[in-house]
């Protein structure tokens, strides 16, 4: 299974290509309703950010963790709306540098920190976070349950988890997606109040994004990468469902 999971070096190249590709960011922004200046890398549409904020229930000046944060756009926007202090973790050094630079442009000094770490070894202290988010990435942990167990370790009692990903409908789904079963694994990781919602509107927006990517001019590497992902995603599109999960640390 490890061979099927992209490495930090792969993601370093992926994020470096994005940094010089306004065309890729324009496709993402246009189809998902996202502001281009936030340089999003995931497929969570704009309305999903409000759903995340509602689920996270951040207290004033609370501590929010964004794990597998990428270039940081989603966590930065949530911190901007809620006044939270934000710590983002990613295993790509290129992504961490991009997130640090973006937060310096968009948030007051001292509100954010971005650091290297993985979904299963964040290097953060236990039991201090008020809320934790993970957008479209838990499937990269080996296994996903190990990431969920780390999430539980990081949250204070009463802390809230919100994560987005995909789950398999049938065996055409990629192997790493077939490992994701949040209704089963969130309670095993120690969470309570588990809810897993199907999000067909988010999935429809994702389809539009892939279709418009394939229709774009693929003259730069980031757009070509998006097109390659789009071809594989559309080939088995109905084999996955889009899910949004929330839970509480008892």
Short mmCIF file of C-alpha atoms in Angstrom, two decimals:
data_model
loop_
_atom_site.label_atom_id
_atom_site.label_comp_id
_atom_site.label_asym_id
_atom_site.label_seq_id
_atom_site.Cartn_x
_atom_site.Cartn_y
_atom_site.Cartn_z
CA UNK A 1 0.00 0.00 0.00
CA UNK A 2 2.84 2.43 0.69
CA UNK A 3 3.85 2.52 -2.96
CA UNK A 4 0.42 3.90 -3.84
CA UNK A 5 0.81 6.92 -1.57
CA UNK A 6 2.56 10.00 -2.98
CA UNK A 7 5.70 11.05 -1.12
CA UNK A 8 6.67 14.43 0.30
CA UNK A 9 9.02 14.88 -2.66
CA UNK A 10 6.13 14.31 -5.05
CA UNK A 11 4.04 16.94 -3.28
CA UNK A 12 6.98 19.36 -3.18
CA UNK A 13 7.07 19.26 -6.99
CA UNK A 14 3.27 19.43 -7.18
CA UNK A 15 3.11 22.59 -5.04
CA UNK A 16 6.10 24.17 -6.80
CA UNK A 17 4.32 23.74 -10.14
CA UNK A 18 1.20 25.38 -8.69
CA UNK A 19 3.19 28.44 -7.61
CA UNK A 20 3.87 29.36 -11.23
CA UNK A 21 0.45 28.39 -12.62
CA UNK A 22 -2.24 31.05 -12.36
CA UNK A 23 -4.21 29.02 -14.90
CA UNK A 24 -4.61 26.10 -12.51
CA UNK A 25 -5.68 28.32 -9.64
CA UNK A 26 -8.18 30.05 -11.93
CA UNK A 27 -9.86 26.73 -12.81
CA UNK A 28 -10.16 25.78 -9.13
CA UNK A 29 -11.43 29.21 -8.11
CA UNK A 30 -13.97 29.49 -10.91
CA UNK A 31 -15.53 26.05 -10.52
CA UNK A 32 -15.57 25.85 -6.71
CA UNK A 33 -16.46 29.50 -6.07
CA UNK A 34 -13.19 30.20 -4.23
CA UNK A 35 -11.25 33.49 -4.09
CA UNK A 36 -8.06 33.05 -6.15
CA UNK A 37 -5.86 34.87 -3.63
CA UNK A 38 -6.24 31.99 -1.17
CA UNK A 39 -4.48 29.56 -3.54
CA UNK A 40 -6.58 26.55 -2.64
CA UNK A 41 -5.27 23.09 -3.46
CA UNK A 42 -8.23 20.94 -2.38
CA UNK A 43 -11.66 20.36 -3.88
CA UNK A 44 -13.80 21.73 -1.04
CA UNK A 45 -16.17 24.37 -2.47
CA UNK A 46 -16.72 27.79 -0.91
CA UNK A 47 -19.92 26.77 0.92
CA UNK A 48 -17.98 23.96 2.57
CA UNK A 49 -15.97 26.48 4.59
CA UNK A 50 -19.11 27.70 6.36
CA UNK A 51 -20.06 24.09 7.09
CA UNK A 52 -16.61 23.49 8.58
CA UNK A 53 -16.86 26.58 10.79
CA UNK A 54 -20.27 25.54 12.08
CA UNK A 55 -19.02 22.04 12.88
CA UNK A 56 -15.76 23.14 14.56
CA UNK A 57 -17.52 25.36 17.14
CA UNK A 58 -14.35 27.30 17.85
CA UNK A 59 -14.32 29.36 21.06
CA UNK A 60 -13.05 32.96 20.92
CA UNK A 61 -9.30 32.90 20.24
CA UNK A 62 -9.37 29.11 20.23
CA UNK A 63 -6.60 26.92 18.82
CA UNK A 64 -7.36 25.36 15.43
CA UNK A 65 -5.16 22.67 13.89
CA UNK A 66 -5.18 22.19 10.10
CA UNK A 67 -3.54 18.86 9.32
CA UNK A 68 -2.27 18.16 5.79
CA UNK A 69 -2.84 21.89 5.35
CA UNK A 70 -1.18 22.21 1.94
CA UNK A 71 -0.83 25.86 0.95
CA UNK A 72 -3.08 26.73 3.89
CA UNK A 73 -6.00 28.43 2.19
CA UNK A 74 -8.85 26.67 3.98
CA UNK A 75 -7.39 27.00 7.47
CA UNK A 76 -6.37 30.62 6.88
CA UNK A 77 -9.88 31.53 5.76
CA UNK A 78 -11.45 29.82 8.79
CA UNK A 79 -9.00 31.56 11.13
CA UNK A 80 -9.75 34.87 9.43
CA UNK A 81 -13.50 34.44 9.94
CA UNK A 82 -13.38 33.10 13.51
CA UNK A 83 -10.38 34.85 15.08
CA UNK A 84 -8.80 31.47 15.88
CA UNK A 85 -5.11 30.86 16.35
CA UNK A 86 -4.01 28.45 13.63
CA UNK A 87 -1.32 25.78 13.45
CA UNK A 88 -0.98 24.05 10.10
CA UNK A 89 1.00 20.87 9.51
CA UNK A 90 2.06 19.35 6.19
CA UNK A 91 4.85 17.03 5.08
CA UNK A 92 5.70 19.18 2.05
CA UNK A 93 8.26 21.87 2.84
CA UNK A 94 7.17 23.77 -0.29
CA UNK A 95 3.57 23.83 0.93
CA UNK A 96 4.61 24.95 4.42
CA UNK A 97 6.58 27.88 2.96
CA UNK A 98 3.66 28.88 0.74
CA UNK A 99 1.20 28.73 3.66
CA UNK A 100 3.51 30.79 5.86
CA UNK A 101 3.82 33.47 3.19
CA UNK A 102 0.08 33.58 2.57
CA UNK A 103 -0.81 33.85 6.25
CA UNK A 104 1.64 36.75 6.59
CA UNK A 105 -0.32 38.58 3.88
CA UNK A 106 -3.80 37.82 5.20
CA UNK A 107 -3.68 37.48 8.99
CA UNK A 108 -2.21 39.53 11.86
CA UNK A 109 1.24 38.53 13.06
CA UNK A 110 1.41 35.88 15.75
CA UNK A 111 -1.86 34.20 14.81
CA UNK A 112 -0.45 31.36 12.72
CA UNK A 113 2.32 28.79 12.58
CA UNK A 114 3.01 26.29 9.81
CA UNK A 115 5.33 23.37 10.37
CA UNK A 116 6.50 20.07 8.93
CA UNK A 117 4.83 16.87 10.10
CA UNK A 118 2.64 14.02 8.94
CA UNK A 119 -0.92 12.94 9.55
CA UNK A 120 0.24 10.29 12.00
CA UNK A 121 3.23 12.11 13.56
CA UNK A 122 2.44 15.81 13.86
CA UNK A 123 4.98 16.59 16.58
CA UNK A 124 2.32 18.63 18.42
CA UNK A 125 1.47 18.29 22.12
CA UNK A 126 -1.49 16.23 23.25
CA UNK A 127 -4.81 17.60 24.41
CA UNK A 128 -4.33 21.30 23.62
CA UNK A 129 -6.40 21.97 20.47
CA UNK A 130 -9.96 23.26 20.59
CA UNK A 131 -10.67 22.08 17.05
CA UNK A 132 -9.02 20.15 14.25
CA UNK A 133 -9.69 20.12 10.53
CA UNK A 134 -8.42 17.88 7.75
CA UNK A 135 -9.50 18.58 4.17
CA UNK A 136 -9.34 15.81 1.56
CA UNK A 137 -6.26 14.08 2.97
CA UNK A 138 -7.00 11.41 5.60
CA UNK A 139 -6.84 8.72 2.89
CA UNK A 140 -3.09 9.34 2.57
CA UNK A 141 -2.40 8.01 6.08
CA UNK A 142 -1.39 4.40 6.46
CA UNK A 143 -3.87 3.35 7.66
CA UNK A 144 -6.44 6.16 7.97
CA UNK A 145 -7.28 4.94 11.48
CA UNK A 146 -3.76 5.90 12.58
CA UNK A 147 -4.41 9.50 11.51
CA UNK A 148 -7.74 9.58 13.30
CA UNK A 149 -6.05 8.29 16.46
CA UNK A 150 -3.50 11.12 16.21
CA UNK A 151 -6.34 13.62 15.74
CA UNK A 152 -7.97 12.38 18.94
CA UNK A 153 -4.68 12.68 20.84
CA UNK A 154 -4.32 16.33 19.87
CA UNK A 155 -7.79 17.50 20.89
CA UNK A 156 -8.72 18.78 24.33
CA UNK A 157 -11.80 17.24 25.96
CA UNK A 158 -14.81 18.61 24.14
CA UNK A 159 -12.69 19.51 21.11
CA UNK A 160 -14.26 19.20 17.70
CA UNK A 161 -13.12 17.42 14.55
CA UNK A 162 -14.27 18.25 11.01
CA UNK A 163 -12.88 16.44 8.02
CA UNK A 164 -13.72 15.99 4.37
CA UNK A 165 -12.77 13.12 2.12
CA UNK A 166 -14.25 10.38 -0.04
CA UNK A 167 -15.46 6.87 0.64
CA UNK A 168 -15.79 3.95 -1.77
CA UNK A 169 -19.09 2.92 -3.28
CA UNK A 170 -17.60 -0.09 -5.08
CA UNK A 171 -14.30 -1.76 -5.89
CA UNK A 172 -13.48 0.61 -8.75
CA UNK A 173 -12.45 3.20 -6.16
CA UNK A 174 -8.70 3.61 -5.58
CA UNK A 175 -7.26 1.31 -2.94
CA UNK A 176 -6.49 4.12 -0.50
CA UNK A 177 -10.11 5.34 -0.69
CA UNK A 178 -11.38 1.82 -0.01
CA UNK A 179 -9.53 1.94 3.32
CA UNK A 180 -11.57 4.93 4.52
CA UNK A 181 -14.60 4.07 6.69
CA UNK A 182 -15.27 6.96 9.02
CA UNK A 183 -18.38 5.56 10.67
CA UNK A 184 -16.31 2.55 11.72
CA UNK A 185 -12.98 4.20 12.48
CA UNK A 186 -13.88 7.46 14.25
CA UNK A 187 -15.39 5.61 17.24
CA UNK A 188 -12.41 3.21 17.21
CA UNK A 189 -10.11 6.24 17.46
CA UNK A 190 -11.96 7.41 20.57
CA UNK A 191 -14.41 9.96 19.15
CA UNK A 192 -18.03 10.47 20.17
CA UNK A 193 -20.98 12.21 18.49
CA UNK A 194 -19.80 10.90 15.13
CA UNK A 195 -21.74 12.08 12.10
CA UNK A 196 -20.85 11.30 8.48
CA UNK A 197 -22.80 13.13 5.80
CA UNK A 198 -22.92 12.47 2.07
CA UNK A 199 -22.34 15.73 0.16
CA UNK A 200 -23.66 15.30 -3.40
CA UNK A 201 -23.56 19.04 -4.16
CA UNK A 202 -19.84 19.14 -3.34
CA UNK A 203 -19.33 16.10 -5.54
CA UNK A 204 -21.17 17.78 -8.41
CA UNK A 205 -18.93 20.84 -8.11
CA UNK A 206 -15.91 18.55 -8.22
CA UNK A 207 -17.14 16.97 -11.45
CA UNK A 208 -17.46 20.41 -13.01
CA UNK A 209 -13.92 21.22 -11.93
CA UNK A 210 -12.51 18.09 -13.57
CA UNK A 211 -14.48 18.67 -16.76
CA UNK A 212 -13.30 22.26 -17.09
CA UNK A 213 -9.72 21.21 -16.32
CA UNK A 214 -9.81 18.72 -19.19
CA UNK A 215 -11.07 21.45 -21.52
CA UNK A 216 -8.25 23.83 -20.53
CA UNK A 217 -4.97 24.52 -22.29
CA UNK A 218 -2.47 22.14 -20.71
CA UNK A 219 0.65 24.12 -21.48
CA UNK A 220 1.94 24.23 -17.90
CA UNK A 221 2.80 21.37 -15.59
CA UNK A 222 0.23 22.17 -12.88
CA UNK A 223 -2.66 22.19 -15.36
CA UNK A 224 -1.42 18.95 -16.91
CA UNK A 225 -1.29 17.38 -13.44
CA UNK A 226 -4.86 18.55 -12.77
CA UNK A 227 -5.92 17.07 -16.10
CA UNK A 228 -4.30 13.72 -15.32
CA UNK A 229 -6.08 13.61 -11.97
CA UNK A 230 -9.31 14.63 -13.66
CA UNK A 231 -9.14 11.81 -16.21
CA UNK A 232 -8.65 9.17 -13.53
CA UNK A 233 -11.31 10.74 -11.28
CA UNK A 234 -13.95 10.93 -14.00
CA UNK A 235 -13.24 7.38 -15.18
CA UNK A 236 -14.56 5.99 -11.88
CA UNK A 237 -16.53 8.99 -10.65
CA UNK A 238 -19.57 7.03 -9.45
CA UNK A 239 -17.36 4.66 -7.48
CA UNK A 240 -16.79 7.33 -4.79
CA UNK A 241 -19.05 9.43 -2.63
CA UNK A 242 -18.09 12.78 -1.09
CA UNK A 243 -18.35 12.82 2.69
CA UNK A 244 -18.15 15.37 5.50
CA UNK A 245 -17.52 13.96 8.97
CA UNK A 246 -17.75 15.61 12.37
CA UNK A 247 -17.02 14.27 15.84
CA UNK A 248 -16.23 15.29 19.42
CA UNK A 249 -13.32 14.32 21.66
CA UNK A 250 -14.96 13.10 24.92
#
